[in-house]
XYZ file of C-alpha atoms in Angstrom:
710
model
C 88.327 73.000 103.035
C 84.581 72.457 102.782
C 84.057 73.954 106.251
C 85.983 77.111 105.251
C 83.940 77.638 102.081
C 80.735 77.009 104.018
C 81.640 79.606 106.642
C 82.481 82.166 103.935
C 79.084 81.667 102.326
C 77.318 82.126 105.686
C 79.291 85.311 106.375
C 78.512 86.720 102.913
C 74.789 85.991 103.247
C 74.677 87.638 106.679
C 76.406 90.714 105.297
C 73.893 91.005 102.474
C 70.994 90.656 104.914
C 72.359 93.409 107.160
C 72.865 95.745 104.185
C 69.322 95.059 103.021
C 67.935 95.821 106.494
C 69.878 99.085 106.656
C 68.594 100.169 103.248
C 65.026 99.279 104.222
C 65.301 101.180 107.516
C 66.751 104.209 105.719
C 63.913 104.184 103.121
C 61.222 103.873 105.792
C 62.670 106.808 107.722
C 62.687 108.927 104.564
C 59.066 108.028 103.792
C 57.930 108.791 107.343
C 59.669 112.163 107.220
C 57.972 112.997 103.896
C 54.612 111.856 105.196
C 54.834 114.356 108.072
C 55.198 117.231 105.613
C 51.964 119.281 106.001
C 50.046 119.797 102.783
C 49.416 123.473 103.517
C 53.187 124.068 103.896
C 53.790 122.361 100.544
C 51.184 124.576 98.879
C 52.590 127.804 100.375
C 56.164 126.885 99.496
C 55.163 125.942 95.967
C 53.284 129.222 95.517
C 56.194 131.339 96.829
C 58.987 129.582 95.006
C 57.662 129.097 91.453
C 60.733 128.553 89.319
C 63.099 129.035 92.275
C 65.597 126.660 93.793
C 65.207 127.406 97.522
C 64.983 124.430 99.811
C 61.461 123.387 100.799
C 62.658 121.180 103.642
C 65.637 119.008 104.333
C 66.409 116.845 101.363
C 63.777 118.385 99.044
C 64.279 121.346 96.692
C 62.101 123.027 94.125
C 63.957 122.970 90.784
C 63.064 125.308 87.940
C 61.300 122.464 86.108
C 58.739 122.029 88.855
C 58.071 120.504 92.246
C 59.119 116.828 92.388
C 58.054 114.417 95.126
C 59.017 110.823 95.774
C 56.269 108.196 95.494
C 54.354 107.476 98.707
C 53.128 104.040 99.725
C 49.405 103.387 99.909
C 49.382 103.480 103.730
C 51.000 106.911 103.932
C 49.148 108.399 100.970
C 45.793 107.287 102.302
C 46.257 109.626 105.319
C 46.653 112.702 103.112
C 43.666 114.831 102.222
C 42.981 118.277 100.937
C 42.763 120.081 97.594
C 44.276 118.188 94.740
C 43.991 114.713 96.276
C 41.326 112.634 94.498
C 40.619 109.267 96.138
C 38.918 108.054 92.932
C 36.017 105.630 92.492
C 37.964 102.773 94.070
C 38.890 103.292 97.755
C 41.517 100.546 97.599
C 43.648 102.825 95.390
C 44.667 106.009 97.203
C 46.217 109.106 95.645
C 49.939 109.764 95.877
C 52.585 112.173 94.686
C 54.628 110.767 91.817
C 57.606 112.323 90.031
C 56.908 113.522 86.492
C 58.181 111.521 83.561
C 57.062 109.100 80.841
C 55.032 106.086 81.960
C 53.154 103.195 80.382
C 49.942 105.008 81.307
C 49.391 108.656 82.143
C 47.131 109.475 85.137
C 44.909 112.481 85.322
C 46.763 115.783 85.794
C 45.699 117.795 88.882
C 47.137 121.192 89.816
C 47.529 123.040 93.095
C 45.210 126.029 93.417
C 46.916 129.188 92.124
C 50.016 127.214 91.202
C 51.629 125.824 88.084
C 53.076 122.810 89.927
C 51.520 119.534 88.845
C 50.149 116.817 91.081
C 49.693 113.465 89.271
C 46.898 111.327 90.693
C 47.324 107.664 89.752
C 44.275 105.571 88.948
C 43.412 102.052 87.979
C 43.149 101.040 84.311
C 39.430 101.797 84.603
C 40.410 105.389 84.000
C 40.752 104.352 80.337
C 38.164 101.541 80.235
C 37.740 101.724 76.472
C 40.729 99.410 76.183
C 39.137 96.745 78.421
C 38.009 94.272 75.724
C 39.351 95.998 72.615
C 42.111 93.365 72.494
C 42.169 89.654 73.239
C 42.017 88.609 76.892
C 43.423 85.598 78.715
C 41.034 83.165 80.423
C 42.129 82.012 83.866
C 39.291 79.630 84.753
C 35.829 78.568 83.591
C 33.657 76.844 86.206
C 29.966 76.189 86.792
C 28.378 78.489 89.333
C 27.385 77.183 92.741
C 23.881 77.414 94.116
C 24.844 79.953 96.773
C 26.731 82.087 94.248
C 23.745 81.949 91.918
C 21.443 83.266 94.639
C 23.948 85.971 95.558
C 24.262 87.010 91.919
C 20.488 87.215 91.583
C 20.332 89.436 94.674
C 23.147 91.647 93.347
C 21.384 92.052 89.993
C 18.141 93.047 91.723
C 20.038 95.602 93.831
C 22.094 97.104 90.990
C 19.227 97.191 88.461
C 16.067 98.018 90.446
C 14.039 98.527 87.248
C 14.074 94.775 86.641
C 11.149 92.854 88.049
C 11.409 89.565 89.895
C 10.498 87.565 86.784
C 13.035 89.434 84.673
C 15.793 88.836 87.228
C 14.918 85.128 87.210
C 15.110 85.112 83.404
C 18.445 86.903 83.388
C 19.932 84.663 86.101
C 18.105 81.346 85.577
C 17.598 79.034 88.516
C 18.398 75.637 87.000
C 19.956 76.271 83.603
C 23.691 76.177 83.079
C 25.502 79.303 84.257
C 29.292 79.583 84.230
C 31.755 81.911 85.927
C 34.690 82.827 83.682
C 37.614 84.599 85.314
C 39.912 86.339 82.875
C 42.629 88.929 82.578
C 42.182 91.794 80.139
C 45.072 92.791 77.905
C 46.124 95.442 80.462
C 46.106 93.017 83.362
C 42.687 93.820 84.856
C 40.997 90.891 86.607
C 37.439 90.536 85.286
C 34.724 88.026 86.206
C 32.277 87.196 83.411
C 28.972 85.345 83.888
C 28.023 83.229 80.860
C 24.529 81.820 80.249
C 23.450 79.967 77.137
C 26.864 80.474 75.555
C 26.647 84.279 75.772
C 28.241 86.595 78.351
C 25.405 88.322 80.203
C 27.234 90.205 82.972
C 30.793 91.074 83.911
C 32.158 92.180 87.260
C 35.045 94.588 87.712
C 36.240 95.745 91.150
C 32.980 94.471 92.706
C 30.934 96.522 90.217
C 28.414 94.669 88.031
C 27.927 95.654 84.384
C 25.571 94.219 81.720
C 26.803 93.123 78.304
C 25.221 94.067 74.998
C 23.591 90.630 74.852
C 21.686 91.437 78.056
C 20.802 94.951 76.909
C 19.301 93.567 73.700
C 16.818 91.625 75.832
C 16.269 94.575 78.209
C 16.918 97.740 76.140
C 15.472 100.030 78.837
C 17.739 98.723 81.591
C 20.105 101.740 81.430
C 19.753 105.363 80.317
C 20.453 105.283 76.590
C 22.261 107.918 74.552
C 22.234 107.929 70.752
C 25.114 108.382 68.341
C 25.754 107.987 64.609
C 26.569 104.607 63.012
C 29.983 105.847 61.867
C 30.991 106.345 65.511
C 30.579 102.619 66.241
C 33.790 101.779 64.395
C 35.727 104.139 66.681
C 34.132 102.686 69.799
C 35.082 99.156 68.737
C 38.638 100.328 68.186
C 38.899 101.394 71.839
C 37.842 105.066 71.778
C 35.614 106.809 74.285
C 32.421 108.554 73.181
C 32.874 112.299 72.822
C 29.968 114.695 73.273
C 30.059 116.082 69.690
C 29.135 112.565 68.537
C 25.839 112.553 70.468
C 22.489 112.909 68.724
C 20.130 114.988 70.874
C 16.508 113.820 70.487
C 13.607 116.315 70.592
C 12.772 115.151 74.130
C 16.275 116.029 75.335
C 19.091 113.961 76.771
C 18.465 111.435 79.571
C 19.171 112.817 83.035
C 22.294 111.152 84.471
C 24.953 112.051 87.019
C 28.689 111.723 86.725
C 29.732 108.083 87.121
C 26.314 106.644 86.200
C 26.223 103.559 84.014
C 24.791 104.310 80.556
C 24.119 102.577 77.240
C 24.904 103.828 73.745
C 22.637 103.092 70.764
C 22.685 104.057 67.095
C 20.282 106.317 65.242
C 17.135 104.470 64.214
C 17.662 101.435 66.459
C 17.146 101.328 70.219
C 19.296 98.201 70.641
C 22.412 99.305 72.602
C 25.824 98.759 71.035
C 28.045 99.901 73.921
C 28.134 100.177 77.711
C 29.948 103.017 79.432
C 30.212 105.362 82.399
C 29.170 109.007 82.163
C 32.164 111.324 82.446
C 29.919 114.227 83.478
C 26.319 114.872 84.368
C 23.672 115.843 81.835
C 23.630 119.412 83.131
C 27.407 119.652 82.676
C 27.128 118.237 79.157
C 24.624 120.873 78.131
C 26.523 123.645 79.935
C 29.700 122.728 78.038
C 27.919 123.038 74.722
C 28.304 119.291 74.080
C 32.084 119.453 73.934
C 34.618 117.139 75.520
C 34.589 113.552 76.701
C 31.094 112.266 77.415
C 31.384 108.577 78.244
C 34.170 106.159 79.126
C 33.300 103.007 77.193
C 33.672 99.710 79.038
C 32.369 97.211 76.476
C 30.994 97.447 72.941
C 29.461 95.399 70.180
C 32.102 93.539 68.085
C 34.776 93.671 70.782
C 36.417 90.499 72.139
C 33.849 90.029 74.913
C 31.073 90.069 72.308
C 33.063 87.632 70.164
C 33.119 85.139 73.036
C 29.331 84.696 72.572
C 27.322 83.615 69.543
C 28.339 86.788 67.653
C 24.743 87.693 66.862
C 23.887 91.095 65.434
C 21.852 93.713 67.327
C 18.098 93.244 66.897
C 16.027 95.937 65.275
C 14.164 97.808 68.044
C 12.161 100.848 67.006
C 12.871 104.054 68.968
C 10.271 105.157 71.492
C 8.213 108.274 70.855
C 9.097 110.012 74.111
C 7.461 113.188 75.347
C 9.523 116.297 76.118
C 10.743 116.337 79.721
C 8.823 118.263 82.360
C 10.818 121.416 82.995
C 9.144 121.955 86.350
C 10.852 118.876 87.772
C 14.343 119.981 86.919
C 14.594 122.940 89.312
C 18.205 122.246 90.057
C 19.321 122.196 86.432
C 21.377 125.034 85.111
C 19.882 127.603 82.774
C 21.966 126.312 79.888
C 20.027 123.008 80.043
C 16.654 124.680 79.463
C 17.969 127.139 76.910
C 19.792 124.522 74.834
C 16.921 122.037 74.829
C 14.468 124.806 73.954
C 16.658 125.919 71.090
C 16.917 122.334 69.821
C 13.155 121.848 69.910
C 12.638 125.179 68.154
C 15.205 124.220 65.490
C 13.518 120.856 64.937
C 10.097 122.544 64.633
C 11.432 125.104 62.144
C 13.000 122.369 60.009
C 9.737 120.404 60.026
C 7.732 123.498 59.073
C 10.156 124.303 56.275
C 10.076 120.748 54.943
C 6.287 120.598 54.927
C 6.025 123.991 53.269
C 8.419 122.895 50.530
C 6.377 119.757 49.873
C 3.134 121.748 49.482
C 2.227 124.167 46.766
C 1.998 127.885 47.619
C -1.789 127.815 47.433
C -2.003 124.875 49.823
C 0.431 126.506 52.210
C -1.685 129.647 52.486
C -4.795 127.616 53.287
C -3.192 125.813 56.245
C -4.298 127.248 59.596
C -1.948 127.967 62.430
C 1.622 129.196 62.423
C 3.817 127.713 59.740
C 0.882 125.872 58.133
C 0.930 123.053 60.720
C -2.189 121.352 62.069
C -2.158 120.933 65.820
C -2.988 117.341 66.703
C -4.881 117.080 69.994
C -3.054 113.791 70.648
C 0.233 115.690 70.867
C -0.899 117.372 74.076
C -1.349 113.985 75.801
C 1.456 111.975 77.270
C 2.449 108.612 75.834
C 0.889 106.863 78.842
C -2.438 108.670 78.406
C -2.504 107.830 74.708
C -1.860 104.155 75.454
C -4.618 104.127 78.120
C -7.064 105.565 75.605
C -6.001 103.074 72.928
C -6.350 100.175 75.395
C -9.913 101.150 76.309
C -10.828 101.687 72.649
C -9.623 98.220 71.653
C -11.368 96.680 74.678
C -14.752 98.266 73.929
C -14.394 97.555 70.206
C -13.705 93.869 70.908
C -16.697 93.526 73.265
C -19.098 95.261 70.881
C -18.080 93.513 67.650
C -16.352 90.200 68.347
C -17.231 88.764 71.757
C -20.560 86.937 71.949
C -22.451 85.441 74.858
C -21.733 81.967 73.526
C -17.999 82.636 73.880
C -18.223 83.004 77.657
C -16.371 82.102 79.783
C -13.535 83.641 77.762
C -9.893 83.497 78.767
C -8.417 86.942 79.309
C -5.409 85.979 77.196
C -7.753 85.010 74.340
C -9.521 88.354 74.619
C -6.234 90.180 74.256
C -4.619 88.001 71.596
C -7.568 87.146 69.368
C -9.762 90.257 69.669
C -8.120 93.347 71.155
C -4.975 93.232 69.006
C -7.040 92.906 65.840
C -9.042 96.008 66.862
C -5.918 98.168 67.037
C -6.063 100.994 64.422
C -3.749 100.923 61.435
C -0.307 102.360 62.158
C -0.554 102.032 65.957
C 0.657 99.266 68.279
C -1.020 98.201 71.498
C 1.446 97.808 74.365
C -0.033 97.369 77.844
C 3.336 97.878 79.527
C 3.390 101.482 78.276
C 0.007 102.211 79.836
C -0.668 103.188 83.415
C -2.087 99.720 84.130
C 1.138 97.852 83.170
C -0.723 94.492 83.300
C -3.870 93.153 81.628
C -5.230 91.820 84.924
C -5.070 95.281 86.511
C -6.880 96.817 83.543
C -9.618 94.182 83.638
C -10.049 94.766 87.385
C -10.630 98.439 86.614
C -13.223 97.492 83.971
C -14.868 95.171 86.507
C -15.126 98.033 88.994
C -17.026 99.955 86.309
C -19.358 96.907 86.077
C -18.668 96.334 82.399
C -17.387 92.772 82.833
C -17.046 90.165 85.539
C -13.746 88.306 85.923
C -13.251 85.080 87.857
C -10.332 82.745 88.425
C -11.864 79.452 87.224
C -8.563 77.591 87.606
C -5.460 78.382 89.635
C -3.623 81.314 88.069
C -5.943 81.490 85.008
C -8.539 84.271 84.834
C -11.585 84.259 82.571
C -14.359 86.692 81.704
C -17.618 85.063 82.827
C -20.096 87.900 82.192
C -20.372 91.034 80.034
C -22.930 93.842 80.384
C -23.568 94.685 76.731
C -26.168 97.271 77.826
C -23.556 99.277 79.698
C -23.532 102.938 78.548
C -19.862 102.770 77.591
C -20.492 99.849 75.209
C -23.734 101.166 73.725
C -22.324 104.661 73.185
C -19.064 103.401 71.704
C -18.664 104.366 68.053
C -16.715 101.878 65.961
C -13.847 103.768 64.291
C -13.833 103.698 60.517
C -10.782 102.096 58.897
C -8.348 104.436 57.203
C -8.378 104.649 53.378
C -4.909 103.152 53.305
C -5.949 100.083 55.272
C -9.069 99.693 53.117
C -6.949 99.757 49.979
C -4.595 97.192 51.416
C -7.454 94.930 52.473
C -9.170 95.218 49.096
C -5.885 94.521 47.334
C -5.261 91.506 49.524
C -8.736 90.156 48.744
C -8.207 90.620 45.028
C -4.756 89.013 45.056
C -4.565 86.411 47.839
C -1.424 84.391 48.232
C -1.175 81.330 46.009
C 1.673 78.861 46.435
C 4.027 78.606 43.464
C 4.028 75.607 41.153
C 7.354 73.820 41.718
C 8.326 71.200 39.145
C 11.516 69.093 39.328
C 13.664 69.096 36.186
C 16.878 67.421 35.023
C 19.891 68.801 33.150
C 21.976 66.694 30.779
C 25.613 66.519 31.995
C 28.658 65.910 29.794
C 28.804 62.232 30.789
C 25.256 61.621 29.438
C 25.484 63.471 26.115
C 26.110 60.237 24.128
C 22.823 58.804 25.346
C 20.710 61.898 24.558
C 22.411 63.151 21.408
C 20.132 61.071 19.163
C 17.144 63.106 20.373
C 18.924 66.386 19.703
C 19.661 67.261 23.347
C 23.050 68.720 24.190
C 24.944 69.366 27.377
C 22.871 71.587 29.687
C 19.527 70.729 28.082
C 16.637 70.738 30.566
C 14.235 67.784 30.583
C 11.254 66.723 32.634
C 11.107 63.315 34.299
C 8.468 62.057 31.861
C 10.633 63.095 28.902
C 13.612 61.185 30.296
C 11.482 58.094 30.804
C 10.047 58.227 27.281
C 13.439 58.706 25.686
C 15.073 55.768 27.542
C 12.204 53.438 26.624
C 12.388 54.454 22.955
C 16.176 54.073 22.962
C 15.965 50.540 24.331
C 13.301 49.454 21.860
C 15.009 51.088 18.892
C 18.303 49.301 19.550
C 16.650 45.906 20.405
C 17.891 45.981 23.969
C 14.763 44.427 25.523
C 15.496 40.858 26.629
C 13.533 38.376 24.531
C 13.160 35.899 27.388
C 12.233 38.431 30.082
C 10.550 41.643 28.981
C 11.288 43.245 32.378
C 15.047 43.208 31.687
C 17.047 45.509 29.409
C 20.389 44.533 27.932
C 23.090 47.178 28.312
C 24.991 48.343 25.259
C 28.347 50.208 25.493
C 26.626 53.615 25.640
C 24.365 52.630 28.537
C 27.314 51.009 30.346
C 29.375 54.193 30.107
C 26.475 56.432 31.140
C 24.807 54.674 34.059
C 27.197 52.000 35.404
C 30.062 52.439 37.802
C 33.542 51.381 36.743
C 33.529 48.208 38.838
C 30.150 47.185 37.357
C 30.903 47.534 33.665
C 32.300 43.961 33.361
C 29.826 42.255 35.676
C 26.406 43.859 35.012
C 24.936 43.121 31.582
C 21.190 43.512 32.232
C 19.034 45.753 34.426
C 15.299 45.885 35.240
C 13.316 48.759 33.795
C 12.824 50.530 37.144
C 16.528 50.244 38.026
C 17.532 51.516 34.586
C 15.240 54.550 34.770
C 16.263 55.285 38.378
C 19.962 55.224 37.514
C 19.398 57.534 34.566
C 17.625 60.106 36.749
C 20.377 59.893 39.385
C 23.098 60.559 36.803
C 21.317 63.669 35.517
C 21.900 67.000 37.268
C 18.919 68.257 39.343
C 17.061 71.460 38.467
C 13.651 72.920 39.168
C 11.077 75.272 37.682
C 9.119 77.759 39.806
C 5.976 79.338 38.395
C 4.243 82.081 40.360
C 0.660 83.007 39.418
C 0.628 85.498 36.552
C 4.400 85.307 35.988
C 6.735 83.547 33.609
C 8.287 80.261 34.772
C 11.741 80.498 36.312
C 14.207 77.636 35.799
C 17.144 77.230 38.166
C 19.790 74.549 38.532
C 20.143 72.545 41.710
C 17.473 71.620 44.242
C 15.147 74.225 45.708
C 15.971 75.039 49.318
C 13.122 74.122 51.664
C 11.727 76.534 54.223
C 14.090 75.896 57.120
C 12.623 76.069 60.645
C 15.082 75.800 63.529
C 15.188 76.483 67.263
C 17.963 78.644 68.676
C 18.884 79.398 72.267
C 19.660 82.991 73.154
C 20.771 84.747 76.325
C 19.036 83.873 79.595
C 18.248 80.419 78.141
C 15.479 81.820 75.958
C 14.424 79.898 72.851
C 13.550 81.549 69.561
C 12.103 80.079 66.379
C 14.092 80.985 63.257
C 12.583 80.719 59.741
C 14.647 81.031 56.564
C 14.108 80.792 52.767
C 10.629 82.326 52.746
C 11.494 84.487 49.740
C 12.044 81.440 47.502
C 8.327 80.656 47.789
C 7.091 84.200 47.172
C 6.441 84.996 50.842
C 7.258 88.398 52.317
C 9.222 87.798 55.566
C 7.923 91.019 57.138
C 4.314 90.098 56.379
C 4.856 86.623 57.850
C 6.486 88.175 60.934
C 3.534 90.548 61.460
C 1.042 87.674 61.150
C 2.956 85.497 63.602
C 3.298 88.373 66.083
C -0.478 88.620 66.383
C -1.155 84.886 66.450
C 1.614 83.864 68.815
C 1.490 87.029 70.941
C 5.273 87.077 70.880
C 7.874 89.534 69.624
C 9.205 88.987 66.101
C 12.224 90.440 64.321
C 13.477 90.308 60.739
C 17.266 90.173 60.441
C 19.845 89.257 57.819
C 20.475 85.529 57.566
C 24.096 84.782 58.542
C 26.138 83.268 55.743
C 23.476 83.939 53.076
C 23.774 86.906 50.748
C 20.643 89.010 50.182
C 18.568 86.750 52.431
C 16.691 87.500 55.633
C 15.297 85.387 58.438
C 12.353 85.769 60.808
C 12.838 85.235 64.548
C 9.876 84.566 66.847
C 10.284 84.443 70.609
C 9.637 80.977 72.022
C 8.920 77.644 70.321
C 6.257 78.686 67.805
C 6.702 75.850 65.264
C 3.125 74.668 65.843
C 1.634 78.055 64.858
C 4.126 78.414 62.028
C 3.285 74.976 60.613
C -0.441 75.725 60.586
C 0.192 79.030 58.833
C 2.367 77.488 56.100
C 0.405 74.278 55.559
C -3.219 75.359 56.038
C -3.334 78.999 54.975
C -0.465 79.265 52.508
C -1.060 75.655 51.328
C 2.608 74.897 50.822
C 3.556 71.203 50.333
C 4.941 69.583 53.457
C 7.946 68.244 51.509
C 9.153 71.835 51.053
C 9.100 72.602 54.809
C 11.917 71.366 57.006
C 11.836 71.301 60.821
C 8.147 70.759 61.614
C 9.057 67.772 63.767
C 10.588 70.134 66.348
C 7.189 71.442 67.433
C 6.480 71.093 71.186
C 4.630 67.896 72.000
C 1.349 68.182 73.940
C 1.585 67.270 77.598
C 0.332 63.889 78.714
C -2.955 63.835 80.580
C -2.717 62.560 84.107
């Protein structure tokens, strides 16, 4: 019986296998026949038989609803070419004919020339990349990167982003610090590789294409061409929308020149820190020719999406926009006429609005006295490029420093000291010295140029450290240099600062009477919530003990405890065991039972009393992307210090970038961030210049320790 059932099962399985082979053979024959259909014949038949029902070939008809084709496999579809077939950005995904109908995703619609028949070209989910990280993703693995993969990643970054220097690539992909590879699946099934450094995602790879995250772009804001949009558009981008061209803000210098498919960054008005990364859907010339209408950028990743949430969730830093010059129209010979016309119209519109605004601010008599068209003064600096202006400012600060601050006794002088201690302080009010924006790019190259003019002599006294060893103060450029006069605004500020220098506030600890201590203090007329000083508490306790004969007759250092003192200062388990206390223990327990408060008195102002303990100035070290350390300072406002003024002072002394941002978790409070471990400079500023008590500063012990001498 078992043998019969076994033979039946074998026969049934063989039958099913033969049927499956026949169906597979039949399907392959059909696909091969369809693949041999010439594309030109399909186009001619479709053009002749619009809406008809004549047969196109055996087994295929053209119904009135349109031309329908069965799906082709990748191997067969890859052999097809001609109008209408778009291979796409990814060669591994070839185009194919698909029957019309509803799908989970809709590919781009392509039509035959001179025909109403539709040809659907499928594409990967990158066709709608705005949905990439808009929803939660699933992590597949998280592993530390290997040494070979680290070197390969560094080479890929240098190839993809040629604007990055060798040092910047090493900072972005550190050599020894922890770097992880996180492989994940987006909510639509896309396989993405994310590189995480310092707890923040810095790069992500999709179909062998490398993209930076917003964390990386905040450290290198000029890495990609940046387009500007309005802050209200950010909410739509986070929700998964692409950036449309009507949402762009066109600067006076015009839009950045990009081609279709180029990687771009998106920033908000007033801040150069990018908030999104995307791919250009058309070139700049096509954007301007279309009148800034249609889809501009396919967004891949944005601030506040789930990829950003996988990091430290920090906010974009405040980076001031660059004052760019208008583009050179002679270089863009291949641009369409609409580009030049539209940009010219925008510049003319901006100029007219500026003229109108200035004319409205002035009186009619003042407006008639202004020379030039529209009452505008022509600044000769406007005719120079940004690089030429920075070169001139660099030479002015250099000559000013040599003529006024550098003495012969200071030589040899480190070049870094010349820049940090002298040249930056010679920068005029309202301008910022940035060597990277000059034609020299580096201080050493500029000093070599000055050495060629025989103004200074530079030598490398130690390996990698250059110093100025000689200065020709009789050089014509130094003797003929005229020291610029300070502006009236800066003079007023300096005079005001001399009249009202910073004085630290007077901070006095106080104590509030709680409900549990009212019985002890009611004899002196103090109620719940009354504020007392420490000396007043001490005096009252001593008088209370003497008045009620609580001082021990045998030992004057002991105080007997009556029921009121027991209830006020003793714990429940001590009330039946402790009958006497020393004076210092009694006074200490009384102060501990009172609620803390403090009084702050600023010079020339009324005292301010607040409950609780005053928050000290908190100094911490944080680690950002690319394993960079920043010094964070909080609670400066409680001591009458302006965070922006402190940030400006530290920027000059530390020669490091500083930013002022909102303190996370604290309402109406800001924090100052300084690049690097600058606790040593910060401690000297707070303790020596601002003369704040050390007990009100927290975190000074984290300053870098000096290296040991060998």
